[in-house]
Amino acid sequence: MGKRISHSLLDPWLGPPLKGLYSVLPIPRRFPPEGIILTGHLFAILAAVGFAYSTCLWWAGVLAAAGVLGNHTADCLDGTHARSTGQCRNGGELLDHFTDPLSFSYWLVGISVSCARLDLGLVAVICLYATAVLTNIKAKIIGEFTLARFGPTEFKTLLAAYGIFMTGLVLFGTGNPGPEAWAVGCFKLLIVIGILQLLINLWIAVRDVNQTGAPPDTSEWITNRDR
C-alpha cells in the first residue's frame, strides 16, 4: 500500500501507551496477528450490543465504552505483533482494513437501535462506507494511506465517551429529555459532523490525486473474450 500517514490529533497521545502494552501482555510469538484482529472484532461486537441497550440499561454504556477501547487496543497491537515476530502478511493487512469499517457500522447500527431510529442508522452507515471507500481509492492512486485529523481514533474516543455519558444518564438522569432523546440528538450531531467531513475529505482527495497521483489509467477493460 505504500506509506501510511496519520494526521490524527489523538494518535500521538494514545498510540504509544497502548502499543507499550505489547511488552507486558502474554501474547505467544507464534500467535498469528490475524488472531489479534479477530479479538478486536469480537470487542467491537460487544460494544455494539452495549450501544443497542445503552438507553435502558446502566451497564450497557460501560460495555460499549469497554468494547470500543478493547477494539482500539487490538488495532494498535496487531501490527506491532506482526512486525515484532516477522509475521507481516498482505492478507493480514487486508483483513485489518476490511474489519475496521465493519466494526464502526456495528456501533452505528447499535446506536440507531437504542433510540429506535433506523433511518438515522442508514444515513450514518452510508456516510461511513463512503468515507472508507474514498480513503482506500485515494490510497490506491497516490500510494499513501492517510488518516484525517478527525479519524478513527477520534471517532472511537467520541463513541467511548458517549457510552459513559449514557451510563450517567440512565443512572442519574431525571425528567426530560430522557436517554432516548439525548441519543437521537447526539446521533444527529455525529451524522452532521460525518457528512461535513466526508465532503471536505472528498474535495481534498480529488485535489491530491490530481496533483500527486500516478498518471491516469487510460487502458481498456480486458474481458474473457479478449484473452
Backbone as JSON, one array per atom type, in Angstrom:
{
  "sequence": "MGKRISHSLLDPWLGPPLKGLYSVLPIPRRFPPEGIILTGHLFAILAAVGFAYSTCLWWAGVLAAAGVLGNHTADCLDGTHARSTGQCRNGGELLDHFTDPLSFSYWLVGISVSCARLDLGLVAVICLYATAVLTNIKAKIIGEFTLARFGPTEFKTLLAAYGIFMTGLVLFGTGNPGPEAWAVGCFKLLIVIGILQLLINLWIAVRDVNQTGAPPDTSEWITNRDR",
  "N": [[0.82, -1.2, 0.0], [2.16, 1.15, 0.29], [3.25, 4.19, 1.85], [2.06, 4.94, 5.18], [0.26, 7.41, 6.63], [-0.62, 9.36, 9.34], [-2.67, 11.96, 10.3], [-3.88, 12.32, 12.63], [-5.2, 13.81, 15.59], [-5.17, 12.65, 18.1], [-3.72, 10.27, 18.01], [-0.85, 10.56, 18.47], [-0.86, 10.79, 21.23], [-2.39, 8.71, 22.36], [-1.58, 6.4, 21.03], [1.24, 5.53, 21.6], [1.16, 4.74, 24.49], [-0.72, 2.61, 24.37], [0.48, 0.85, 22.54], [2.65, 0.28, 24.06], [1.72, -1.58, 25.8], [2.19, -4.0, 24.66], [4.59, -5.17, 25.41], [4.11, -6.18, 27.92], [1.96, -7.85, 27.81], [0.93, -11.24, 27.68], [1.37, -12.44, 24.96], [1.76, -15.09, 22.84], [4.59, -15.68, 20.72], [4.18, -17.13, 18.42], [1.56, -16.76, 17.93], [-0.85, -15.81, 15.58], [-1.04, -12.61, 13.96], [-3.49, -12.12, 12.8], [-5.22, -13.28, 14.58], [-5.29, -11.44, 16.65], [-6.55, -9.38, 15.34], [-9.06, -10.56, 14.96], [-9.83, -10.82, 17.64], [-10.07, -8.12, 18.34], [-12.23, -7.54, 16.72], [-14.24, -9.03, 17.91], [-14.47, -7.63, 20.3], [-15.55, -5.33, 19.22], [-18.09, -6.22, 18.48], [-19.19, -6.75, 21.0], [-19.25, -4.13, 21.95], [-21.16, -3.07, 20.21], [-23.48, -4.39, 21.06], [-23.64, -3.26, 23.6], [-24.1, -0.54, 22.92], [-26.62, -0.8, 21.74], [-28.32, -1.26, 23.89], [-27.94, 0.91, 25.47], [-29.59, 3.0, 26.23], [-31.33, 2.1, 28.11], [-30.26, 0.33, 29.99], [-27.98, 0.56, 32.63], [-25.4, -0.55, 32.66], [-24.85, -1.04, 30.05], [-23.8, 1.11, 28.61], [-21.25, 1.24, 29.72], [-20.25, -1.23, 28.88], [-20.25, -0.74, 26.12], [-18.31, 1.32, 25.93], [-16.06, -0.04, 26.95], [-15.83, -2.08, 25.06], [-15.22, -0.61, 22.73], [-12.76, 0.48, 23.52], [-11.28, -1.91, 23.86], [-11.31, -2.83, 21.22], [-9.85, -0.81, 19.92], [-7.39, -1.03, 21.19], [-6.57, -3.6, 20.38], [-6.35, -2.99, 17.68], [-4.14, -1.36, 17.71], [-2.18, -3.14, 18.5], [-1.99, -5.3, 16.74], [-0.44, -4.83, 14.41], [2.0, -4.19, 15.63], [2.64, -6.63, 16.82], [2.86, -8.24, 14.53], [5.06, -7.1, 13.19], [7.05, -7.42, 15.13], [7.34, -10.16, 15.34], [7.92, -11.03, 12.85], [5.78, -11.62, 11.13], [4.44, -10.24, 9.14], [1.98, -9.87, 6.77], [0.32, -9.59, 3.62], [-2.28, -10.45, 3.55], [-3.07, -10.21, 6.2], [-3.04, -7.43, 6.52], [-5.03, -6.76, 4.69], [-7.24, -8.0, 5.93], [-7.36, -6.5, 8.27], [-8.0, -3.89, 7.36], [-10.41, -4.5, 6.21], [-12.08, -5.27, 8.33], [-12.23, -3.0, 9.94], [-14.11, -0.84, 9.02], [-16.41, -2.41, 9.25], [-16.62, -2.8, 12.03], [-17.17, -0.18, 12.91], [-19.62, 0.18, 11.64], [-21.24, -1.66, 13.0], [-21.41, -0.39, 15.49], [-22.72, 2.0, 14.88], [-25.17, 1.05, 13.97], [-25.99, -0.14, 16.35], [-26.37, 2.13, 18.01], [-28.47, 3.33, 16.62], [-30.47, 1.45, 17.0], [-30.82, 1.68, 19.74], [-32.15, 4.07, 20.06], [-34.33, 3.74, 18.49], [-34.23, 4.61, 15.78], [-33.8, 3.73, 12.93], [-33.6, 4.91, 10.48], [-31.78, 7.01, 10.79], [-29.6, 5.43, 11.33], [-29.15, 4.18, 8.85], [-28.35, 6.37, 7.26], [-26.02, 7.1, 8.62], [-24.4, 4.79, 8.33], [-24.12, 4.66, 5.54], [-22.7, 7.05, 5.11], [-20.39, 6.41, 6.53], [-19.32, 4.22, 5.04], [-18.93, 5.45, 2.61], [-16.87, 7.18, 3.28], [-14.89, 5.29, 3.94], [-14.51, 3.99, 1.46], [-13.62, 6.15, -0.09], [-11.19, 6.74, 1.22], [-9.68, 4.41, 0.72], [-9.58, 4.26, -2.1], [-8.22, 6.61, -2.7], [-5.79, 5.97, -1.48], [-4.93, 3.91, -3.16], [-4.45, 5.27, -5.53], [-2.53, 7.32, -5.0], [-0.66, 6.03, -3.5], [-0.41, 6.3, -0.75], [-1.64, 5.74, 2.45], [-3.75, 7.6, 4.17], [-4.81, 9.16, 7.19], [-7.3, 11.3, 8.48], [-7.36, 14.39, 10.44], [-9.49, 14.27, 12.23], [-10.01, 11.27, 12.71], [-10.25, 7.65, 12.75], [-9.36, 7.13, 15.44], [-10.17, 9.41, 16.88], [-12.9, 9.25, 16.44], [-13.53, 6.84, 17.73], [-12.85, 7.53, 20.36], [-14.77, 9.49, 20.85], [-17.09, 7.92, 20.69], [-16.68, 6.15, 22.83], [-16.76, 7.95, 24.96], [-19.38, 8.76, 24.67], [-20.71, 6.39, 25.39], [-20.12, 6.23, 28.17], [-21.33, 8.59, 28.96], [-24.03, 7.98, 28.44], [-24.42, 5.98, 30.33], [-24.26, 7.5, 32.67], [-26.55, 9.08, 32.28], [-28.64, 7.19, 32.38], [-28.35, 6.25, 34.98], [-28.46, 8.53, 36.65], [-30.01, 10.48, 35.48], [-32.89, 12.52, 35.42], [-36.28, 13.24, 34.65], [-37.17, 15.14, 31.66], [-35.09, 16.01, 28.84], [-35.16, 12.48, 28.14], [-33.0, 9.51, 28.14], [-33.27, 8.39, 25.51], [-33.99, 10.58, 23.92], [-31.72, 12.17, 24.2], [-29.91, 10.43, 22.98], [-30.8, 10.45, 20.32], [-30.34, 13.16, 19.67], [-27.52, 13.35, 19.99], [-26.74, 11.48, 18.07], [-27.66, 12.61, 15.68], [-26.03, 14.89, 15.62], [-23.53, 13.68, 15.36], [-23.82, 12.52, 12.83], [-24.09, 14.79, 11.19], [-21.55, 15.94, 11.53], [-20.04, 13.87, 10.4], [-20.92, 13.87, 7.7], [-20.17, 16.45, 6.85], [-17.39, 16.24, 7.16], [-16.89, 14.21, 5.33], [-17.49, 15.5, 2.88], [-15.54, 17.52, 2.87], [-13.2, 15.96, 2.91], [-13.52, 14.64, 0.49], [-13.2, 16.7, -1.37], [-10.52, 17.39, -0.81], [-9.29, 14.95, -1.44], [-9.75, 14.67, -4.23], [-8.28, 16.86, -5.12], [-5.69, 16.1, -4.24], [-5.17, 13.65, -5.61], [-5.13, 14.52, -8.21], [-2.92, 16.17, -8.19], [-0.7, 14.72, -7.18], [-0.97, 12.07, -7.84], [-0.51, 8.91, -9.64], [-0.01, 8.64, -13.25], [-3.08, 8.95, -15.08], [-5.16, 6.08, -15.57], [-5.56, 4.86, -18.68], [-6.21, 2.6, -20.01], [-8.14, -0.02, -21.59], [-10.82, -2.17, -20.4], [-10.08, -5.6, -19.92], [-11.64, -8.33, -21.14], [-13.07, -11.67, -20.84], [-13.37, -12.52, -23.41], [-11.36, -11.23, -24.76], [-9.05, -12.5, -24.05]],
  "CA": [[0.0, 0.0, 0.0], [2.99, 2.33, 0.36], [3.37, 4.84, 3.16], [0.87, 5.16, 5.99], [0.45, 8.7, 7.28], [-1.75, 9.74, 10.19], [-2.75, 13.35, 10.75], [-4.76, 12.26, 13.8], [-4.86, 14.65, 16.73], [-5.03, 11.85, 19.32], [-2.79, 9.14, 17.85], [0.44, 10.74, 19.16], [-1.04, 10.72, 22.68], [-2.95, 7.42, 22.76], [-0.9, 5.3, 20.39], [2.4, 4.97, 22.33], [0.83, 3.96, 25.7], [-1.39, 1.36, 24.03], [1.47, -0.05, 21.95], [3.54, -0.13, 25.14], [1.16, -2.76, 26.48], [2.62, -5.23, 23.99], [5.72, -5.78, 26.11], [3.68, -6.79, 29.19], [0.9, -8.81, 27.57], [1.48, -12.58, 27.39], [0.97, -12.9, 23.64], [2.78, -16.01, 22.3], [5.2, -15.19, 19.49], [3.61, -17.85, 17.27], [0.15, -16.4, 17.75], [-0.94, -15.02, 14.35], [-1.62, -11.27, 14.1], [-4.9, -12.17, 12.42], [-5.97, -13.6, 15.79], [-5.49, -10.18, 17.37], [-7.59, -8.66, 14.58], [-10.34, -11.2, 15.29], [-10.15, -10.44, 19.01], [-10.57, -6.75, 18.29], [-13.56, -7.55, 16.11], [-15.17, -9.52, 18.94], [-14.69, -6.48, 21.17], [-16.46, -4.42, 18.5], [-19.44, -6.79, 18.58], [-19.65, -6.49, 22.37], [-19.58, -2.71, 22.03], [-22.42, -2.85, 19.5], [-24.54, -4.82, 21.98], [-23.75, -2.23, 24.62], [-24.76, 0.64, 22.36], [-28.03, -1.09, 21.47], [-29.09, -1.21, 25.15], [-27.38, 1.99, 26.29], [-30.6, 3.95, 26.7], [-32.23, 1.5, 29.11], [-29.51, -0.43, 31.0], [-26.84, 1.39, 33.0], [-24.12, -1.19, 32.36], [-24.66, -1.17, 28.61], [-22.88, 2.15, 28.17], [-19.91, 0.83, 30.14], [-19.87, -2.3, 27.95], [-19.94, -0.12, 24.84], [-17.03, 2.01, 26.04], [-15.01, -1.04, 27.12], [-15.66, -2.75, 23.78], [-14.51, 0.29, 21.82], [-11.37, 0.53, 23.98], [-10.65, -3.18, 23.52], [-11.13, -2.87, 19.78], [-8.76, 0.09, 19.52], [-6.15, -1.6, 21.7], [-6.2, -4.66, 19.45], [-5.96, -2.36, 16.43], [-2.79, -0.84, 17.89], [-1.23, -4.2, 18.8], [-1.83, -6.33, 15.7], [0.72, -4.51, 13.58], [3.19, -4.31, 16.46], [2.94, -8.07, 16.95], [3.28, -8.76, 13.23], [6.43, -6.64, 12.91], [7.98, -7.95, 16.14], [7.52, -11.6, 15.18], [8.18, -11.34, 11.44], [4.59, -12.23, 10.53], [3.73, -9.27, 8.31], [1.4, -10.5, 5.57], [-0.67, -8.77, 2.92], [-3.61, -10.92, 3.95], [-3.38, -9.62, 7.5], [-3.39, -6.02, 6.31], [-6.35, -6.75, 4.06], [-8.24, -8.32, 6.95], [-7.43, -5.37, 9.19], [-8.75, -2.79, 6.73], [-11.76, -4.99, 5.93], [-12.9, -5.33, 9.55], [-12.37, -1.68, 10.58], [-15.42, -0.23, 8.78], [-17.46, -3.27, 9.79], [-16.75, -2.5, 13.45], [-17.86, 1.1, 13.06], [-21.02, 0.02, 11.23], [-21.93, -2.31, 14.12], [-21.67, 0.6, 16.54], [-23.73, 2.95, 14.41], [-26.45, 0.33, 14.0], [-26.36, -0.29, 17.75], [-26.92, 3.39, 18.49], [-29.77, 3.56, 15.99], [-31.42, 0.55, 17.67], [-31.07, 2.17, 21.1], [-33.11, 5.19, 20.04], [-35.39, 3.37, 17.55], [-34.14, 5.45, 14.59], [-33.03, 3.02, 11.93], [-33.34, 5.82, 9.36], [-30.51, 7.66, 11.07], [-28.57, 4.41, 11.2], [-28.85, 4.01, 7.43], [-27.58, 7.54, 6.81], [-24.7, 7.04, 9.25], [-23.61, 3.7, 7.74], [-23.78, 5.07, 4.17], [-21.63, 8.04, 5.23], [-19.19, 5.69, 6.97], [-18.74, 3.44, 3.96], [-18.44, 6.39, 1.6], [-15.57, 7.63, 3.76], [-13.95, 4.17, 3.82], [-14.2, 3.78, 0.03], [-12.81, 7.29, -0.52], [-9.85, 6.6, 1.78], [-8.96, 3.32, 0.07], [-9.32, 4.6, -3.5], [-7.15, 7.61, -2.68], [-4.55, 5.26, -1.17], [-4.52, 3.16, -4.35], [-3.98, 6.16, -6.59], [-1.33, 8.09, -4.64], [0.31, 5.18, -2.8], [-0.32, 6.66, 0.67], [-2.87, 5.55, 3.22], [-3.73, 8.74, 5.09], [-5.92, 9.34, 8.13], [-7.58, 12.71, 8.7], [-7.18, 14.86, 11.82], [-10.56, 13.59, 12.96], [-10.05, 9.97, 12.08], [-10.81, 6.54, 13.54], [-9.06, 7.26, 16.87], [-11.04, 10.44, 17.44], [-14.27, 8.73, 16.39], [-13.65, 5.85, 18.8], [-12.84, 8.25, 21.63], [-16.08, 10.12, 20.97], [-18.08, 6.88, 20.96], [-16.46, 5.66, 24.2], [-17.28, 8.99, 25.86], [-20.84, 8.69, 24.56], [-21.16, 5.26, 26.19], [-20.06, 6.63, 29.58], [-22.36, 9.62, 29.13], [-25.33, 7.33, 28.5], [-24.5, 5.32, 31.63], [-24.6, 8.54, 33.64], [-27.94, 9.49, 32.09], [-29.54, 6.13, 32.85], [-28.24, 6.13, 36.43], [-28.71, 9.74, 37.42], [-30.88, 11.41, 34.78], [-34.29, 12.63, 35.86], [-37.11, 14.13, 33.85], [-36.96, 15.24, 30.23], [-35.2, 14.88, 27.92], [-34.68, 11.21, 28.62], [-31.85, 8.96, 27.42], [-33.51, 8.2, 24.07], [-33.93, 11.89, 23.26], [-30.3, 12.53, 24.15], [-29.27, 9.58, 21.99], [-31.16, 10.96, 18.99], [-29.63, 14.42, 19.46], [-26.09, 13.06, 19.8], [-26.59, 10.74, 16.81], [-27.81, 13.58, 14.6], [-24.82, 15.71, 15.59], [-22.47, 12.84, 14.82], [-24.05, 12.36, 11.39], [-23.76, 16.07, 10.56], [-20.09, 16.03, 11.52], [-19.53, 12.89, 9.45], [-21.2, 14.31, 6.33], [-19.31, 17.6, 6.56], [-16.03, 15.77, 6.99], [-16.83, 13.48, 4.06], [-17.43, 16.45, 1.77], [-14.23, 18.17, 2.9], [-12.19, 14.97, 2.51], [-13.69, 14.37, -0.94], [-12.55, 17.81, -2.1], [-9.08, 17.25, -0.62], [-8.84, 13.76, -2.15], [-9.71, 14.99, -5.67], [-7.13, 17.74, -5.32], [-4.42, 15.38, -4.03], [-4.9, 12.65, -6.66], [-4.8, 15.26, -9.43], [-1.6, 16.79, -8.06], [0.4, 13.81, -6.83], [-1.27, 10.69, -8.21], [0.12, 8.33, -10.83], [-0.72, 9.01, -14.49], [-4.41, 8.33, -15.17], [-5.25, 4.8, -16.27], [-6.33, 5.04, -19.92], [-6.37, 1.3, -20.66], [-9.47, -0.59, -21.69], [-11.04, -3.39, -19.63], [-9.8, -6.86, -20.59], [-12.72, -9.28, -20.86], [-12.74, -13.06, -21.16], [-13.36, -12.67, -24.88], [-10.1, -10.67, -25.28], [-7.89, -13.3, -23.62]],
  "C": [[0.86, 1.26, 0.0], [3.0, 2.9, 1.77], [2.01, 4.96, 3.84], [1.11, 6.41, 6.82], [-0.81, 9.05, 8.06], [-1.63, 11.2, 10.59], [-3.6, 13.46, 12.02], [-4.26, 13.15, 14.92], [-4.54, 13.82, 17.97], [-4.03, 10.71, 19.21], [-1.45, 9.36, 18.56], [0.34, 10.6, 20.68], [-1.51, 9.34, 23.13], [-2.18, 6.23, 22.21], [0.27, 4.71, 21.19], [2.05, 4.22, 23.61], [0.16, 2.63, 25.38], [-0.41, 0.36, 23.41], [2.46, -0.54, 23.01], [3.03, -1.32, 25.91], [1.69, -4.06, 25.9], [3.72, -5.94, 24.77], [5.29, -6.48, 27.41], [2.55, -7.8, 29.0], [1.5, -10.16, 27.17], [1.01, -13.12, 26.05], [2.06, -13.81, 23.09], [3.31, -15.51, 20.95], [4.62, -15.88, 18.25], [2.15, -17.51, 17.02], [0.03, -15.5, 16.52], [-1.55, -13.64, 14.61], [-3.1, -11.24, 13.73], [-5.78, -12.53, 13.62], [-6.24, -12.37, 16.64], [-6.56, -9.35, 16.67], [-8.97, -9.23, 14.91], [-10.77, -10.85, 16.71], [-10.7, -9.02, 19.07], [-11.97, -6.67, 17.7], [-14.61, -8.06, 17.09], [-15.47, -8.42, 19.96], [-15.67, -5.5, 20.53], [-17.9, -4.91, 18.59], [-20.01, -6.57, 19.97], [-20.03, -5.02, 22.53], [-20.9, -2.41, 21.35], [-23.61, -3.26, 20.36], [-24.74, -3.78, 23.07], [-24.46, -0.98, 24.11], [-26.25, 0.4, 22.16], [-28.89, -0.98, 22.72], [-28.7, -0.01, 26.02], [-28.4, 2.99, 26.81], [-31.5, 3.38, 27.79], [-31.5, 0.72, 30.2], [-28.22, 0.33, 31.33], [-25.5, 0.78, 32.59], [-23.83, -1.27, 30.87], [-23.69, -0.11, 28.08], [-21.44, 1.84, 28.54], [-19.39, -0.27, 29.22], [-19.47, -1.73, 26.59], [-18.56, 0.54, 24.88], [-15.87, 1.02, 26.15], [-14.76, -1.79, 25.8], [-14.92, -1.91, 22.77], [-13.03, 0.37, 22.21], [-10.63, -0.76, 23.65], [-10.37, -3.3, 22.04], [-9.94, -2.01, 19.35], [-7.4, -0.43, 20.01], [-5.65, -2.71, 20.78], [-5.71, -4.09, 18.12], [-4.55, -1.79, 16.51], [-1.76, -1.96, 18.02], [-1.02, -5.19, 17.66], [-0.62, -6.07, 14.82], [2.03, -4.62, 14.35], [3.61, -5.76, 16.6], [3.46, -8.63, 15.63], [4.72, -8.36, 12.93], [7.43, -7.26, 13.88], [8.28, -9.42, 15.93], [7.76, -12.01, 13.73], [7.01, -12.01, 10.74], [3.78, -11.24, 9.7], [3.27, -9.95, 7.02], [0.38, -9.55, 4.95], [-2.08, -9.16, 3.32], [-4.02, -10.34, 5.29], [-3.77, -8.15, 7.37], [-4.75, -5.89, 5.65], [-7.45, -7.0, 5.08], [-8.44, -7.16, 7.92], [-8.29, -4.25, 8.6], [-10.18, -3.21, 6.37], [-12.65, -4.91, 7.17], [-13.11, -3.96, 10.2], [-13.73, -1.02, 10.3], [-16.59, -1.08, 9.26], [-17.71, -2.97, 11.26], [-17.53, -1.21, 13.66], [-19.34, 0.97, 12.68], [-21.83, -0.68, 12.32], [-22.33, -1.27, 15.17], [-22.76, 1.58, 16.14], [-25.12, 2.3, 14.39], [-26.92, 0.16, 15.44], [-26.97, 0.99, 18.32], [-28.29, 3.65, 17.91], [-30.84, 2.67, 16.62], [-31.79, 1.11, 19.04], [-32.08, 3.3, 21.14], [-34.21, 4.97, 19.02], [-35.42, 4.29, 16.33], [-33.24, 4.77, 13.56], [-32.76, 3.89, 10.69], [-32.02, 6.57, 9.56], [-29.35, 6.68, 10.94], [-28.17, 4.19, 9.75], [-27.99, 5.15, 6.89], [-26.16, 7.46, 7.34], [-23.82, 5.97, 8.6], [-23.21, 4.04, 6.3], [-22.63, 6.07, 4.19], [-20.32, 7.37, 5.62], [-18.53, 4.96, 5.81], [-18.28, 4.32, 2.8], [-17.06, 6.91, 2.0], [-14.52, 6.54, 3.61], [-13.54, 3.94, 2.36], [-13.31, 4.9, -0.48], [-11.37, 7.14, -0.04], [-9.05, 5.54, 1.03], [-8.67, 3.61, -1.4], [-8.21, 5.63, -3.6], [-5.81, 6.93, -2.42], [-4.03, 4.5, -2.39], [-3.89, 4.08, -5.39], [-2.67, 6.85, -6.24], [-0.29, 7.26, -3.87], [0.52, 5.55, -1.35], [-1.67, 6.44, 1.32], [-2.88, 6.6, 4.31], [-4.99, 8.76, 5.94], [-6.06, 10.82, 8.45], [-7.32, 13.09, 10.16], [-8.27, 14.3, 12.73], [-10.78, 12.26, 12.28], [-10.62, 8.9, 12.99], [-10.56, 6.68, 15.04], [-9.97, 8.28, 17.54], [-12.49, 9.96, 17.49], [-14.49, 7.72, 17.52], [-13.69, 6.52, 20.17], [-14.19, 8.9, 21.89], [-17.14, 9.08, 21.32], [-17.92, 6.32, 22.38], [-17.0, 6.67, 25.21], [-18.8, 9.0, 25.84], [-21.39, 7.54, 25.41], [-21.18, 5.59, 27.68], [-21.13, 7.67, 29.9], [-23.74, 8.99, 29.26], [-25.5, 6.57, 29.82], [-24.87, 6.32, 32.72], [-26.05, 8.99, 33.53], [-28.91, 8.46, 32.66], [-29.52, 6.05, 34.38], [-28.76, 7.35, 37.17], [-29.66, 10.73, 36.74], [-32.3, 11.38, 35.3], [-35.03, 13.58, 34.93], [-36.75, 14.09, 32.37], [-35.84, 16.24, 29.93], [-34.58, 13.61, 28.51], [-33.51, 10.7, 27.8], [-32.07, 8.8, 25.92], [-33.43, 9.52, 23.32], [-32.49, 12.38, 23.16], [-29.58, 11.72, 23.08], [-29.55, 10.07, 20.57], [-30.39, 12.25, 18.69], [-28.14, 14.21, 19.19], [-25.84, 12.38, 18.46], [-26.71, 11.69, 15.62], [-26.57, 14.46, 14.47], [-23.66, 14.94, 14.99], [-22.59, 12.68, 13.31], [-23.7, 13.64, 10.65], [-22.26, 16.25, 10.45], [-19.51, 15.1, 10.47], [-19.74, 13.32, 8.01], [-20.32, 15.49, 5.94], [-17.87, 17.16, 6.33], [-15.87, 15.0, 5.69], [-16.7, 14.43, 2.88], [-16.08, 17.15, 1.71], [-13.14, 17.21, 2.41], [-12.3, 14.62, 1.03], [-13.01, 15.45, -1.76], [-11.04, 17.69, -2.0], [-8.54, 16.07, -1.43], [-8.74, 14.02, -3.65], [-8.52, 15.88, -5.98], [-5.81, 16.97, -5.24], [-4.14, 14.4, -5.16], [-4.58, 13.34, -7.98], [-3.38, 15.81, -9.39], [-0.47, 15.78, -7.93], [0.16, 12.37, -7.24], [-0.49, 10.21, -9.42], [-0.63, 8.81, -12.08], [-2.06, 8.28, -14.58], [-4.37, 7.04, -15.98], [-6.15, 4.96, -17.49], [-6.56, 3.72, -20.64], [-7.84, 0.87, -20.67], [-9.58, -1.81, -20.78], [-10.73, -4.6, -20.49], [-10.87, -7.86, -20.18], [-12.25, -10.69, -21.2], [-12.62, -13.29, -22.68], [-12.03, -12.18, -25.47], [-8.89, -11.55, -24.94], [-7.58, -14.43, -24.59]]
}
